[in-house]
Coordinates of C-alpha atoms in Angstrom, one line a residue:
Chain A
M128 CA 19.5 13.2 -16.5
F129 CA 20.5 15.8 -13.9
I130 CA 17.3 17.8 -14.7
T131 CA 15.2 14.6 -14.2
H132 CA 16.8 14.0 -10.8
M133 CA 16.2 17.6 -9.8
F134 CA 12.6 17.5 -10.8
V135 CA 11.8 14.3 -9.0
F136 CA 13.7 15.2 -5.8
W137 CA 12.7 18.8 -5.6
G138 CA 9.0 18.4 -6.5
Y139 CA 8.5 15.4 -4.4
S140 CA 10.4 16.6 -1.3
A141 CA 8.6 20.0 -1.4
F142 CA 5.2 18.3 -1.6
T143 CA 6.1 15.9 1.2
L144 CA 7.4 18.7 3.4
Y145 CA 4.2 20.7 2.8
L146 CA 2.1 17.6 3.8
L147 CA 4.1 17.0 6.9
A148 CA 4.1 20.7 8.0
T149 CA 0.3 21.0 7.7
G150 CA -0.6 17.6 9.0
E151 CA -2.3 16.8 5.6
I152 CA -0.1 13.7 5.3
T153 CA -2.7 11.9 7.4
R154 CA -5.0 12.1 4.5
F155 CA -2.7 9.7 2.6
I156 CA -1.1 7.5 5.2
S157 CA -1.9 6.4 8.7
P158 CA -0.5 8.6 11.5
R159 CA 1.4 5.6 12.9
L160 CA 3.4 5.4 9.7
M161 CA 4.3 9.1 9.8
W162 CA 8.0 8.2 10.4
L163 CA 8.0 6.8 6.8
A164 CA 7.5 10.4 5.5
Y165 CA 10.3 11.7 7.8
F166 CA 12.6 9.0 6.6
S167 CA 11.8 9.9 3.0
G168 CA 12.5 13.6 3.6
F169 CA 15.9 12.8 5.2
S170 CA 16.9 10.5 2.4
L171 CA 15.9 13.0 -0.2
G172 CA 18.1 15.6 1.5
L173 CA 21.0 13.1 1.2
F174 CA 20.3 12.6 -2.5
L175 CA 20.1 16.3 -3.1
W176 CA 23.4 16.8 -1.4
V177 CA 25.0 14.1 -3.6
L178 CA 23.4 15.8 -6.6
F179 CA 25.1 19.1 -5.8
L180 CA 28.4 17.3 -5.2
R181 CA 28.1 15.8 -8.7
L182 CA 27.1 19.2 -10.2
D183 CA 30.4 19.9 -11.9
K184 CA 31.1 16.3 -12.8
V185 CA 28.0 15.3 -14.7
D186 CA 28.3 14.5 -18.4
D187 CA 25.5 17.0 -19.4
S188 CA 27.9 19.8 -19.9
A189 CA 25.1 22.4 -20.3
V190 CA 24.2 22.0 -16.6
S191 CA 24.9 25.0 -14.5
R192 CA 23.8 26.4 -11.2
K193 CA 21.5 28.7 -13.1
T194 CA 19.8 25.6 -14.5
V195 CA 19.4 24.2 -11.0
F196 CA 17.5 27.3 -9.8
R197 CA 15.4 27.3 -12.9
E198 CA 14.4 23.7 -12.0
I199 CA 13.5 24.8 -8.5
V200 CA 11.2 27.5 -9.9
K201 CA 9.6 24.9 -12.2
G202 CA 9.1 22.6 -9.2
I203 CA 7.3 25.4 -7.4
L204 CA 5.0 25.9 -10.4
F205 CA 4.1 22.2 -10.4
V206 CA 4.0 21.7 -6.7
Y207 CA 1.7 24.7 -5.8
P208 CA -1.3 23.4 -7.8
L209 CA -1.1 20.1 -5.8
I210 CA -0.9 22.0 -2.5
L211 CA -3.9 24.2 -3.4
F212 CA -5.8 21.2 -4.6
F213 CA -5.5 19.5 -1.3
M214 CA -6.3 22.7 0.7
F215 CA -9.6 23.1 -1.1
N216 CA -10.7 19.5 -1.8
P217 CA -11.5 17.5 1.4
S218 CA -11.7 13.8 0.6
D219 CA -15.1 12.5 -0.2
I220 CA -16.2 9.1 1.1
S221 CA -18.7 8.6 -1.7
A222 CA -15.9 8.1 -4.2
V223 CA -14.4 5.0 -2.6
N224 CA -15.1 1.9 -4.6
T225 CA -14.2 -1.0 -2.4
P226 CA -17.3 -2.8 -1.0
A227 CA -18.5 -1.4 2.2
V228 CA -18.0 -3.6 5.3
K229 CA -21.8 -3.3 6.0
E230 CA -22.5 -5.2 2.8
I231 CA -20.4 -8.1 3.9
P232 CA -22.6 -10.5 5.9
L233 CA -21.7 -11.1 9.5
K234 CA -20.3 -14.6 8.8
R235 CA -16.9 -14.2 10.4
P236 CA -16.1 -16.9 12.9
A237 CA -16.2 -15.6 16.5
I238 CA -13.0 -14.8 18.3
K239 CA -12.4 -17.4 20.9
K240 CA -10.9 -15.1 23.4
S241 CA -13.5 -14.2 26.0
A242 CA -14.8 -10.6 26.1
P243 CA -14.6 -8.6 29.3
A244 CA -17.7 -8.6 31.4
S245 CA -18.4 -4.9 30.7
L246 CA -17.6 -2.0 28.4
P247 CA -16.5 1.4 29.6
V248 CA -19.7 3.6 29.8
D249 CA -19.6 7.4 29.8
M250 CA -21.3 9.7 32.3
D251 CA -24.3 9.9 30.0
G252 CA -24.7 6.1 29.9
Y253 CA -23.3 5.5 26.4
V254 CA -20.3 3.6 25.2
R255 CA -18.2 5.7 22.7
L256 CA -17.1 3.7 19.7
N257 CA -15.9 4.5 16.2
L258 CA -17.9 2.8 13.4
F259 CA -15.2 0.1 12.8
E260 CA -15.1 -0.9 16.5
L261 CA -18.9 -1.0 16.5
W262 CA -18.8 -3.4 13.5
L263 CA -16.2 -5.5 15.2
L264 CA -18.2 -5.6 18.5
A265 CA -21.4 -6.6 16.6
K266 CA -19.5 -9.3 14.6
N267 CA -17.6 -10.9 17.4
Y268 CA -19.7 -10.2 20.5
P269 CA -23.3 -9.8 19.3
E270 CA -24.9 -10.5 22.7
M271 CA -22.7 -7.9 24.4
A272 CA -23.3 -5.4 21.6
Q273 CA -27.1 -5.5 22.1
R274 CA -26.8 -5.0 25.9
Y275 CA -25.3 -1.5 25.6
K276 CA -26.2 1.9 24.3
I277 CA -23.6 3.4 22.0
K278 CA -22.6 6.8 20.7
T279 CA -20.7 7.1 17.4
I280 CA -20.1 9.6 14.6
G281 CA -20.1 9.3 10.8
M282 CA -21.0 10.8 7.5
V283 CA -24.4 10.2 5.8
S284 CA -23.6 8.3 2.6
K285 CA -27.2 7.3 1.7
S286 CA -30.5 8.6 2.9
S287 CA -34.1 7.8 2.4
E288 CA -37.4 8.4 4.3
K289 CA -37.0 5.2 6.4
Y290 CA -33.3 5.0 7.1
L291 CA -29.9 6.6 6.9
T292 CA -26.6 5.0 6.2
L293 CA -23.7 6.3 8.3
S294 CA -20.2 5.8 6.9
R295 CA -16.5 6.2 7.8
L296 CA -13.4 5.0 6.0
F297 CA -11.0 2.9 7.9
M298 CA -7.4 3.0 6.8
T299 CA -4.7 0.4 7.7
C300 CA -1.7 1.9 6.0
C301 CA -2.6 4.3 3.3
A302 CA -5.6 5.8 1.4
A303 CA -5.3 3.1 -1.2
D304 CA -6.4 0.5 1.3
A305 CA -9.2 2.6 2.8
T306 CA -12.4 0.6 3.1
P307 CA -15.8 2.2 4.0
V308 CA -17.6 0.8 7.1
E309 CA -21.3 1.5 7.3
V310 CA -24.2 1.1 9.7
E311 CA -27.8 1.8 9.2
I312 CA -29.8 4.2 11.3
A313 CA -33.5 3.3 11.4
T314 CA -36.4 3.5 13.7
P315 CA -39.2 0.8 14.0
S316 CA -42.5 2.5 13.1
A317 CA -44.1 0.9 16.2
R318 CA -42.0 2.9 18.6
N319 CA -43.8 5.9 20.1
D320 CA -40.6 7.7 21.0
R321 CA -39.1 7.3 17.5
V322 CA -36.5 9.7 16.4
G323 CA -36.9 10.8 12.8
V324 CA -34.3 10.0 10.3
Q325 CA -35.6 12.4 7.6
G326 CA -34.1 15.8 6.8
F327 CA -30.5 14.8 6.7
N328 CA -28.5 15.1 3.5
K329 CA -25.7 13.1 2.0
G330 CA -22.5 14.5 3.3
D331 CA -23.8 15.6 6.7
W332 CA -21.7 14.6 9.7
L333 CA -23.8 13.2 12.5
E334 CA -23.4 12.1 16.1
V335 CA -25.8 9.2 16.7
S336 CA -26.6 7.8 20.2
G337 CA -28.8 4.7 20.6
S338 CA -29.1 1.0 20.9
I339 CA -28.1 -1.7 18.5
I340 CA -30.0 -4.5 16.7
I341 CA -28.0 -7.1 14.7
R342 CA -29.6 -8.5 11.6
D343 CA -27.6 -9.3 8.5
Y344 CA -25.8 -6.1 9.3
V345 CA -25.7 -3.5 12.1
I346 CA -28.7 -1.2 12.7
I347 CA -28.7 1.6 15.3
I348 CA -32.1 2.6 16.7
P349 CA -31.4 6.2 17.6
D350 CA -32.2 8.0 20.9
S351 CA -30.8 11.2 19.4
I352 CA -29.1 12.4 16.2
N353 CA -27.1 15.6 16.3
I354 CA -25.5 17.4 13.3
L355 CA -21.8 18.0 13.6
P356 CA -19.7 20.6 11.8
K357 CA -18.0 19.1 8.7
Q358 CA -15.1 16.9 9.8
T359 CA -11.9 17.3 7.8
D360 CA -10.8 13.7 8.3
S361 CA -13.1 10.9 7.2
Y362 CA -10.6 8.2 8.1
I363 CA -10.5 5.9 11.1
T364 CA -6.9 5.2 11.7
R365 CA -6.8 3.9 15.2
W366 CA -9.0 1.1 16.7
S367 CA -8.9 -1.8 19.1
E368 CA -9.6 -5.2 17.8
R369 CA -11.5 -6.3 20.8
P370 CA -13.3 -4.8 23.8
P371 CA -13.0 -2.7 25.9
F372 CA -12.3 -0.5 22.8
N373 CA -10.5 2.4 24.5
P374 CA -7.5 3.2 22.3
Chain B
M203 CA 24.8 6.6 -17.2
H204 CA 21.3 5.3 -18.0
L205 CA 18.9 7.7 -19.5
N206 CA 15.4 7.9 -18.1
K207 CA 13.5 10.6 -19.6
L208 CA 10.0 9.2 -18.7
A209 CA 10.1 10.1 -15.0
P210 CA 9.7 13.9 -15.4
R211 CA 6.9 13.5 -17.9
R212 CA 5.0 11.3 -15.5
C213 CA 5.6 13.8 -12.7
K214 CA 4.3 16.6 -14.8
F215 CA 1.2 14.5 -15.6
I216 CA 0.5 14.0 -12.0
A217 CA 1.1 17.6 -11.1
L218 CA -1.2 18.7 -13.9
T219 CA -4.1 16.5 -12.7
P220 CA -5.5 19.2 -10.3
Y221 CA -5.9 21.5 -13.3
C222 CA -8.0 18.7 -15.0
S223 CA -10.1 18.4 -11.9
A224 CA -10.9 22.1 -12.0
I225 CA -12.3 21.5 -15.5
I226 CA -14.0 18.2 -14.6
P227 CA -15.3 18.6 -11.0
C228 CA -15.6 15.0 -10.2
T229 CA -15.1 13.1 -6.9
V230 CA -13.8 10.1 -8.8
L231 CA -10.9 12.2 -10.1
D232 CA -10.2 13.5 -6.6
N233 CA -10.1 9.9 -5.5
F234 CA -7.8 9.0 -8.3
I235 CA -5.3 11.6 -7.2
I236 CA -5.6 10.7 -3.5
I237 CA -4.9 7.0 -4.3
I238 CA -2.0 7.6 -6.6
L239 CA -0.3 9.9 -4.1
A240 CA -1.1 7.6 -1.2
I241 CA 0.6 4.7 -2.9
L242 CA 3.6 6.8 -3.7
I243 CA 3.9 8.2 -0.2
E244 CA 3.6 4.8 1.3
A245 CA 5.9 3.0 -1.1
F246 CA 8.5 5.8 -1.5
P247 CA 10.4 5.2 1.8
F248 CA 10.7 1.5 1.1
V249 CA 12.1 2.2 -2.4
V250 CA 14.5 4.7 -0.9
F251 CA 15.5 2.2 1.8
G252 CA 16.0 -0.5 -0.9
A253 CA 18.0 1.9 -3.0
L254 CA 20.2 2.9 0.0
L255 CA 20.8 -0.7 0.9
S256 CA 21.5 -1.5 -2.8
G257 CA 24.1 1.4 -2.9
I258 CA 25.8 0.1 0.3
I259 CA 25.9 -3.5 -1.1
E260 CA 27.5 -2.2 -4.4
E261 CA 30.2 -0.1 -2.6
F262 CA 30.9 -2.0 0.6
V263 CA 30.2 -5.7 -0.1
P264 CA 32.8 -7.3 -2.4
S265 CA 31.6 -10.0 -4.9
S266 CA 34.0 -12.5 -3.3
V267 CA 32.2 -12.3 0.1
V268 CA 28.8 -12.9 -1.6
T269 CA 30.0 -15.9 -3.5
R270 CA 31.8 -17.3 -0.5
L271 CA 28.8 -17.0 1.8
M272 CA 26.2 -18.5 -0.5
P273 CA 26.1 -22.3 -0.7
K274 CA 27.3 -23.8 -3.9
R275 CA 24.6 -26.4 -4.2
L276 CA 21.3 -25.4 -5.7
L277 CA 18.8 -26.6 -3.1
P278 CA 20.5 -25.1 0.0
A279 CA 21.1 -21.8 -1.9
V280 CA 17.3 -21.7 -2.8
I281 CA 16.3 -22.5 0.8
I282 CA 18.6 -19.8 2.2
G283 CA 17.2 -17.3 -0.4
S284 CA 13.6 -18.1 0.8
V285 CA 14.3 -17.3 4.4
M286 CA 16.7 -14.4 3.8
G287 CA 13.7 -12.1 3.9
A288 CA 13.3 -12.6 7.6
A289 CA 16.9 -11.3 8.2
L290 CA 16.8 -8.6 5.4
P291 CA 13.2 -7.3 5.8
M292 CA 12.0 -5.4 2.8
C293 CA 8.7 -4.9 1.1
E294 CA 8.2 -5.9 -2.5
C295 CA 9.1 -2.5 -4.0
G296 CA 12.5 -2.4 -2.3
S297 CA 13.5 -6.0 -2.8
V298 CA 13.6 -5.7 -6.6
L299 CA 16.5 -3.2 -6.3
I300 CA 18.3 -5.3 -3.7
V301 CA 18.1 -8.4 -5.8
R302 CA 19.3 -6.6 -8.9
R303 CA 22.4 -5.5 -7.0
L304 CA 22.9 -9.0 -5.3
L305 CA 22.8 -10.6 -8.8
K306 CA 25.5 -8.3 -10.0
K307 CA 27.6 -9.4 -7.0
G308 CA 27.3 -13.0 -8.0
I309 CA 24.5 -14.4 -5.9
P310 CA 23.0 -17.5 -7.6
T311 CA 20.0 -16.8 -9.8
A312 CA 17.6 -19.2 -8.1
S313 CA 18.5 -17.9 -4.7
A314 CA 18.0 -14.2 -5.7
I315 CA 14.6 -14.9 -7.3
T316 CA 13.5 -16.9 -4.2
Y317 CA 14.5 -14.1 -1.9
M318 CA 12.7 -11.5 -4.1
L319 CA 9.4 -13.4 -4.1
A320 CA 9.4 -14.8 -0.6
G321 CA 11.1 -11.9 1.2
P322 CA 8.0 -9.6 1.3
I323 CA 5.9 -12.4 2.7
V324 CA 8.3 -13.9 5.4
N325 CA 9.5 -10.5 6.7
P326 CA 8.5 -10.1 10.3
I327 CA 6.3 -7.0 9.8
T328 CA 4.2 -8.8 7.2
L329 CA 3.8 -11.9 9.3
T330 CA 2.9 -9.8 12.4
S331 CA 0.3 -7.8 10.5
T332 CA -1.2 -11.1 9.1
Y333 CA -1.4 -12.5 12.6
V334 CA -3.2 -9.4 13.9
A335 CA -5.6 -9.2 11.0
Y336 CA -6.4 -12.9 11.2
S337 CA -6.6 -13.1 15.0
W338 CA -9.8 -15.1 14.4
Y339 CA -7.9 -17.6 12.2
P340 CA -4.3 -17.6 13.3
Q341 CA -3.3 -20.5 11.1
M342 CA -3.5 -18.1 8.1
T343 CA -0.1 -16.7 9.0
L344 CA 1.5 -20.2 8.7
Y345 CA -0.4 -21.0 5.5
R346 CA 0.7 -17.7 4.0
A347 CA 4.4 -18.2 4.8
G348 CA 4.3 -21.8 3.7
V349 CA 2.6 -21.3 0.4
G350 CA 4.7 -18.2 -0.2
I351 CA 8.0 -20.0 0.4
A352 CA 6.9 -23.0 -1.7
V353 CA 5.9 -20.9 -4.7
A354 CA 9.0 -18.7 -4.4
V355 CA 11.3 -21.8 -4.4
L356 CA 9.4 -23.3 -7.3
T357 CA 9.7 -20.1 -9.4
G358 CA 13.4 -19.8 -8.5
L359 CA 14.0 -23.4 -9.7
V360 CA 12.0 -22.9 -12.9
I361 CA 13.9 -19.7 -13.8
Y362 CA 17.2 -21.5 -13.0
M363 CA 16.2 -24.3 -15.4
F364 CA 15.4 -21.9 -18.2
Q365 CA 18.2 -19.3 -17.8
R366 CA 21.2 -20.0 -15.6
D367 CA 23.4 -17.1 -16.7
S368 CA 22.6 -13.3 -16.5
I369 CA 18.9 -12.6 -16.0
L370 CA 19.2 -8.8 -15.8
Q371 CA 18.5 -6.4 -18.6
K372 CA 21.4 -5.8 -21.0
Q373 CA 20.9 -2.0 -20.8
D374 CA 22.3 -2.2 -17.3
S375 CA 25.7 -2.0 -19.0
L376 CA 24.9 1.7 -19.5
E377 CA 24.9 2.1 -15.7
L378 CA 26.9 4.9 -14.1
Q379 CA 30.6 4.2 -14.1
L380 CA 32.3 6.2 -11.3
V381 CA 35.9 7.2 -11.4
R382 CA 37.5 5.2 -8.6
P383 CA 40.8 6.1 -7.0
E384 CA 43.1 3.3 -6.2
K385 CA 42.6 3.7 -2.4
P386 CA 39.3 5.4 -1.9
T387 CA 38.7 7.1 1.4
A388 CA 35.6 6.3 3.5
S389 CA 33.9 9.6 2.5
I390 CA 34.5 8.9 -1.2
R391 CA 33.0 5.4 -0.8
L392 CA 30.0 6.8 1.0
K393 CA 29.5 9.3 -1.7
H394 CA 29.7 6.5 -4.3
A395 CA 27.2 4.4 -2.4
L396 CA 24.8 7.4 -2.3
T397 CA 25.3 8.0 -6.0
H398 CA 24.5 4.4 -6.8
A399 CA 21.5 4.6 -4.5
M400 CA 20.2 7.7 -6.2
D401 CA 20.5 6.2 -9.7
D402 CA 18.7 3.0 -8.6
F403 CA 16.0 5.1 -7.0
I404 CA 15.4 7.1 -10.1
M405 CA 15.3 4.0 -12.3
I406 CA 12.7 2.2 -10.1
F407 CA 10.7 5.4 -9.2
S408 CA 9.5 6.0 -12.7
M409 CA 8.2 2.4 -12.8
L410 CA 6.5 2.8 -9.4
L411 CA 4.9 6.0 -10.7
L412 CA 3.5 4.2 -13.7
G413 CA 2.3 1.3 -11.6
A414 CA 0.6 3.5 -9.0
T415 CA -1.1 5.4 -11.8
V416 CA -2.6 2.3 -13.3
T417 CA -3.7 1.0 -9.9
A418 CA -5.3 4.3 -9.0
L419 CA -7.1 4.2 -12.4
F420 CA -8.5 0.8 -11.6
K421 CA -9.5 1.7 -8.0
A422 CA -11.0 5.0 -8.8
F423 CA -12.9 4.2 -12.0
S424 CA -14.1 0.6 -11.6
P425 CA -17.6 0.2 -10.1
A426 CA -18.0 -1.4 -6.6
E427 CA -20.5 -3.8 -8.2
V428 CA -17.6 -5.6 -9.8
F429 CA -16.5 -6.8 -6.4
M430 CA -20.0 -7.7 -5.2
F431 CA -20.8 -9.7 -8.4
F432 CA -18.5 -12.5 -7.2
K433 CA -20.2 -12.9 -3.9
A434 CA -22.4 -15.7 -5.2
Q435 CA -19.8 -17.3 -7.5
E436 CA -17.8 -19.4 -5.0
W437 CA -16.0 -21.6 -7.5
I438 CA -14.2 -18.7 -9.2
G439 CA -13.2 -17.1 -5.9
V440 CA -9.6 -18.2 -6.0
P441 CA -8.7 -16.8 -9.5
V442 CA -10.8 -13.7 -8.9
F443 CA -9.3 -12.8 -5.6
A444 CA -5.8 -13.5 -7.0
G445 CA -6.6 -11.2 -9.8
L446 CA -7.8 -8.6 -7.3
A447 CA -4.5 -8.8 -5.5
F448 CA -2.8 -8.1 -8.8
L449 CA -5.0 -5.1 -9.6
L450 CA -5.1 -3.5 -6.2
S451 CA -1.3 -3.6 -5.8
L452 CA -1.5 -3.3 -2.0
C453 CA 1.6 -3.3 0.2
S454 CA 2.3 -6.7 1.7
E455 CA 2.2 -5.1 5.1
A456 CA -1.4 -3.9 4.7
D457 CA -3.1 -6.5 2.4
A458 CA -4.0 -8.9 5.3
F459 CA -6.4 -6.3 6.7
I460 CA -8.2 -5.9 3.4
A461 CA -8.4 -9.7 2.8
S462 CA -9.7 -10.2 6.4
A463 CA -12.3 -7.4 5.9
L464 CA -13.5 -9.1 2.7
N465 CA -14.0 -12.5 4.5
G466 CA -17.7 -12.6 3.9
I467 CA -17.3 -12.4 0.2
F468 CA -14.5 -14.9 -0.4
D469 CA -13.6 -18.2 1.4
I470 CA -10.2 -18.9 3.1
P471 CA -8.4 -20.5 0.1
S472 CA -9.3 -17.4 -2.0
Q473 CA -8.0 -15.1 0.7
L474 CA -4.8 -17.2 0.8
A475 CA -4.4 -16.7 -3.0
F476 CA -4.8 -12.9 -2.4
L477 CA -2.3 -12.8 0.4
T478 CA 0.4 -14.8 -1.4
L479 CA 0.1 -13.5 -5.0
G480 CA 0.0 -9.8 -4.0
P481 CA 3.6 -9.5 -2.8
M482 CA 4.9 -11.5 -5.7
L483 CA 3.1 -9.9 -8.7
D484 CA 1.0 -6.8 -9.0
L485 CA 0.6 -3.9 -11.4
K486 CA 3.5 -1.8 -10.0
L487 CA 5.8 -4.9 -9.7
I488 CA 5.2 -5.9 -13.2
M489 CA 6.6 -2.5 -14.4
M490 CA 9.6 -3.0 -12.2
Y491 CA 10.3 -6.6 -13.4
K492 CA 10.1 -5.4 -17.0
K493 CA 12.7 -2.7 -16.3
V494 CA 15.1 -5.0 -14.5
F495 CA 14.8 -8.5 -15.9
Q496 CA 15.3 -10.0 -19.4
K497 CA 12.2 -10.9 -21.4
K498 CA 12.2 -14.7 -20.7
V499 CA 12.6 -14.2 -16.9
F500 CA 10.0 -11.4 -17.0
F501 CA 7.6 -13.9 -18.7
L502 CA 8.3 -16.6 -16.1
L503 CA 7.9 -14.2 -13.2
C504 CA 4.5 -13.2 -14.6
T505 CA 3.2 -16.7 -15.2
V506 CA 4.7 -19.2 -12.7
P507 CA 3.7 -17.6 -9.4
P508 CA 0.0 -16.9 -10.3
M509 CA -0.5 -20.3 -11.9
S510 CA 1.1 -22.2 -9.0
I511 CA -0.7 -20.2 -6.3
I512 CA -4.1 -20.6 -8.0
L513 CA -3.5 -24.3 -8.4
I514 CA -2.4 -24.8 -4.7
C515 CA -5.3 -22.7 -3.4
L516 CA -7.8 -24.6 -5.6
M517 CA -6.5 -27.9 -4.3
L518 CA -6.9 -26.6 -0.7
Q519 CA -10.4 -25.5 -1.6
R520 CA -11.2 -28.9 -2.9
G521 CA -9.7 -30.4 0.2
G522 CA -12.3 -28.6 2.3
M523 CA -10.1 -25.9 3.8

């Protein structure tokens, strides 16, 4: 019994501490819920303290302080592989199985609250939005969405000669509820100034600037596509529900 | 002292999974590990909080106070149980522990069950998140609370009808018995509360671990086409979305955002079924119920809420909601 407790508390607390110290915790839960992990750490500390107080009173007579330290070493052996695993395995968007938001038709009833007259435009003439905000804008305020040029980033999840699919995962509470949100990047063949969508591979991170067309889903007609260095965090954890989308 | 030897084995299993992924380099396996740990990290503080509250109830709240405060008549007791969640906010993982302790303190069966089922729905955090997620359909918050309370009250009454006396597992008699001095000091009582909390935590944590593993298996290994298949099958939307709530085992504070995001696939009554069943019955809760309640009560908890929720939501669908 005592060994069981030690294993659970030590192994779990060491792993949580590692995630908190390195900031890796945001790969599992939303940053706004970080206090939950601190609360867990504090409580585990309390439990460990109680365990040590009970050390000489437990009915497993074989338990000694030597056993406790042996368990700590065991914990290290089991915890290190997890730590190494998360250091060398960035999360991959392609493995998420819940249906992508792009695939859901834009049937949602419009929000009745009126949108502001304008969106905040950068010096270069683009509105910066994350993919989820772009989807919300297109769904709730389609006329407004098509008036502006936008700039967004995402990872290529599908590619063909004619179009690219750009994805991000949006996370409400934890990675278990992460849902991919997707937009298509395509160029009408009639346009003379068309920007090519070929040559990008699945897994590339791109910054795309352009205008929006809304069909059954959101399509970006690109003015420019730039490759970004590989991003460590594929999650969108902060967004605004309605314009002006400046969290 | 109860013996729980399963927990370390499961911990070892999870800790060994990275070794497996080195042998099978597969993104699905990575996803499986991320989901399982995400569920644990998110649920863990609530289980700890539930365990701490349970320990405090055990040590500092005498049975006489609980029996004096609760109404004697059945209906008022059930109604108080259904709204207690607003005052004692707790998500579904933590409420199982609190209810177990309250039952030992003499709270009426029907009232405890009603609190356990309705609490995660009527707690202020869940209601706020539902309101935010459904800002385009604010009535959903009221529907969710209303259907949640109605089903919780019904289940509480049904369980009361079938089993009025002890509904907890008999093996609880093996629970830790602490040596208690005649006049314990505050520090001794605090130590006892923490000891009870720790034992409760260990008991429920192994079940949470098992539930999280099964949920992660489902999420990581089932194809996305399964979800999309039902897009055109409107008539089975309610049972399917209710089943999805059971399988996904989302926290009641987050599920509204998922249901809202899937609006294009399922209609409003189906989403209501998802939102009300999830906090009452899912893969991780089923493991906890099995551990805490007797067989008959476990069976009723697994059948009455889903059947009544599906029935209510189908009626609302027929009524043109």
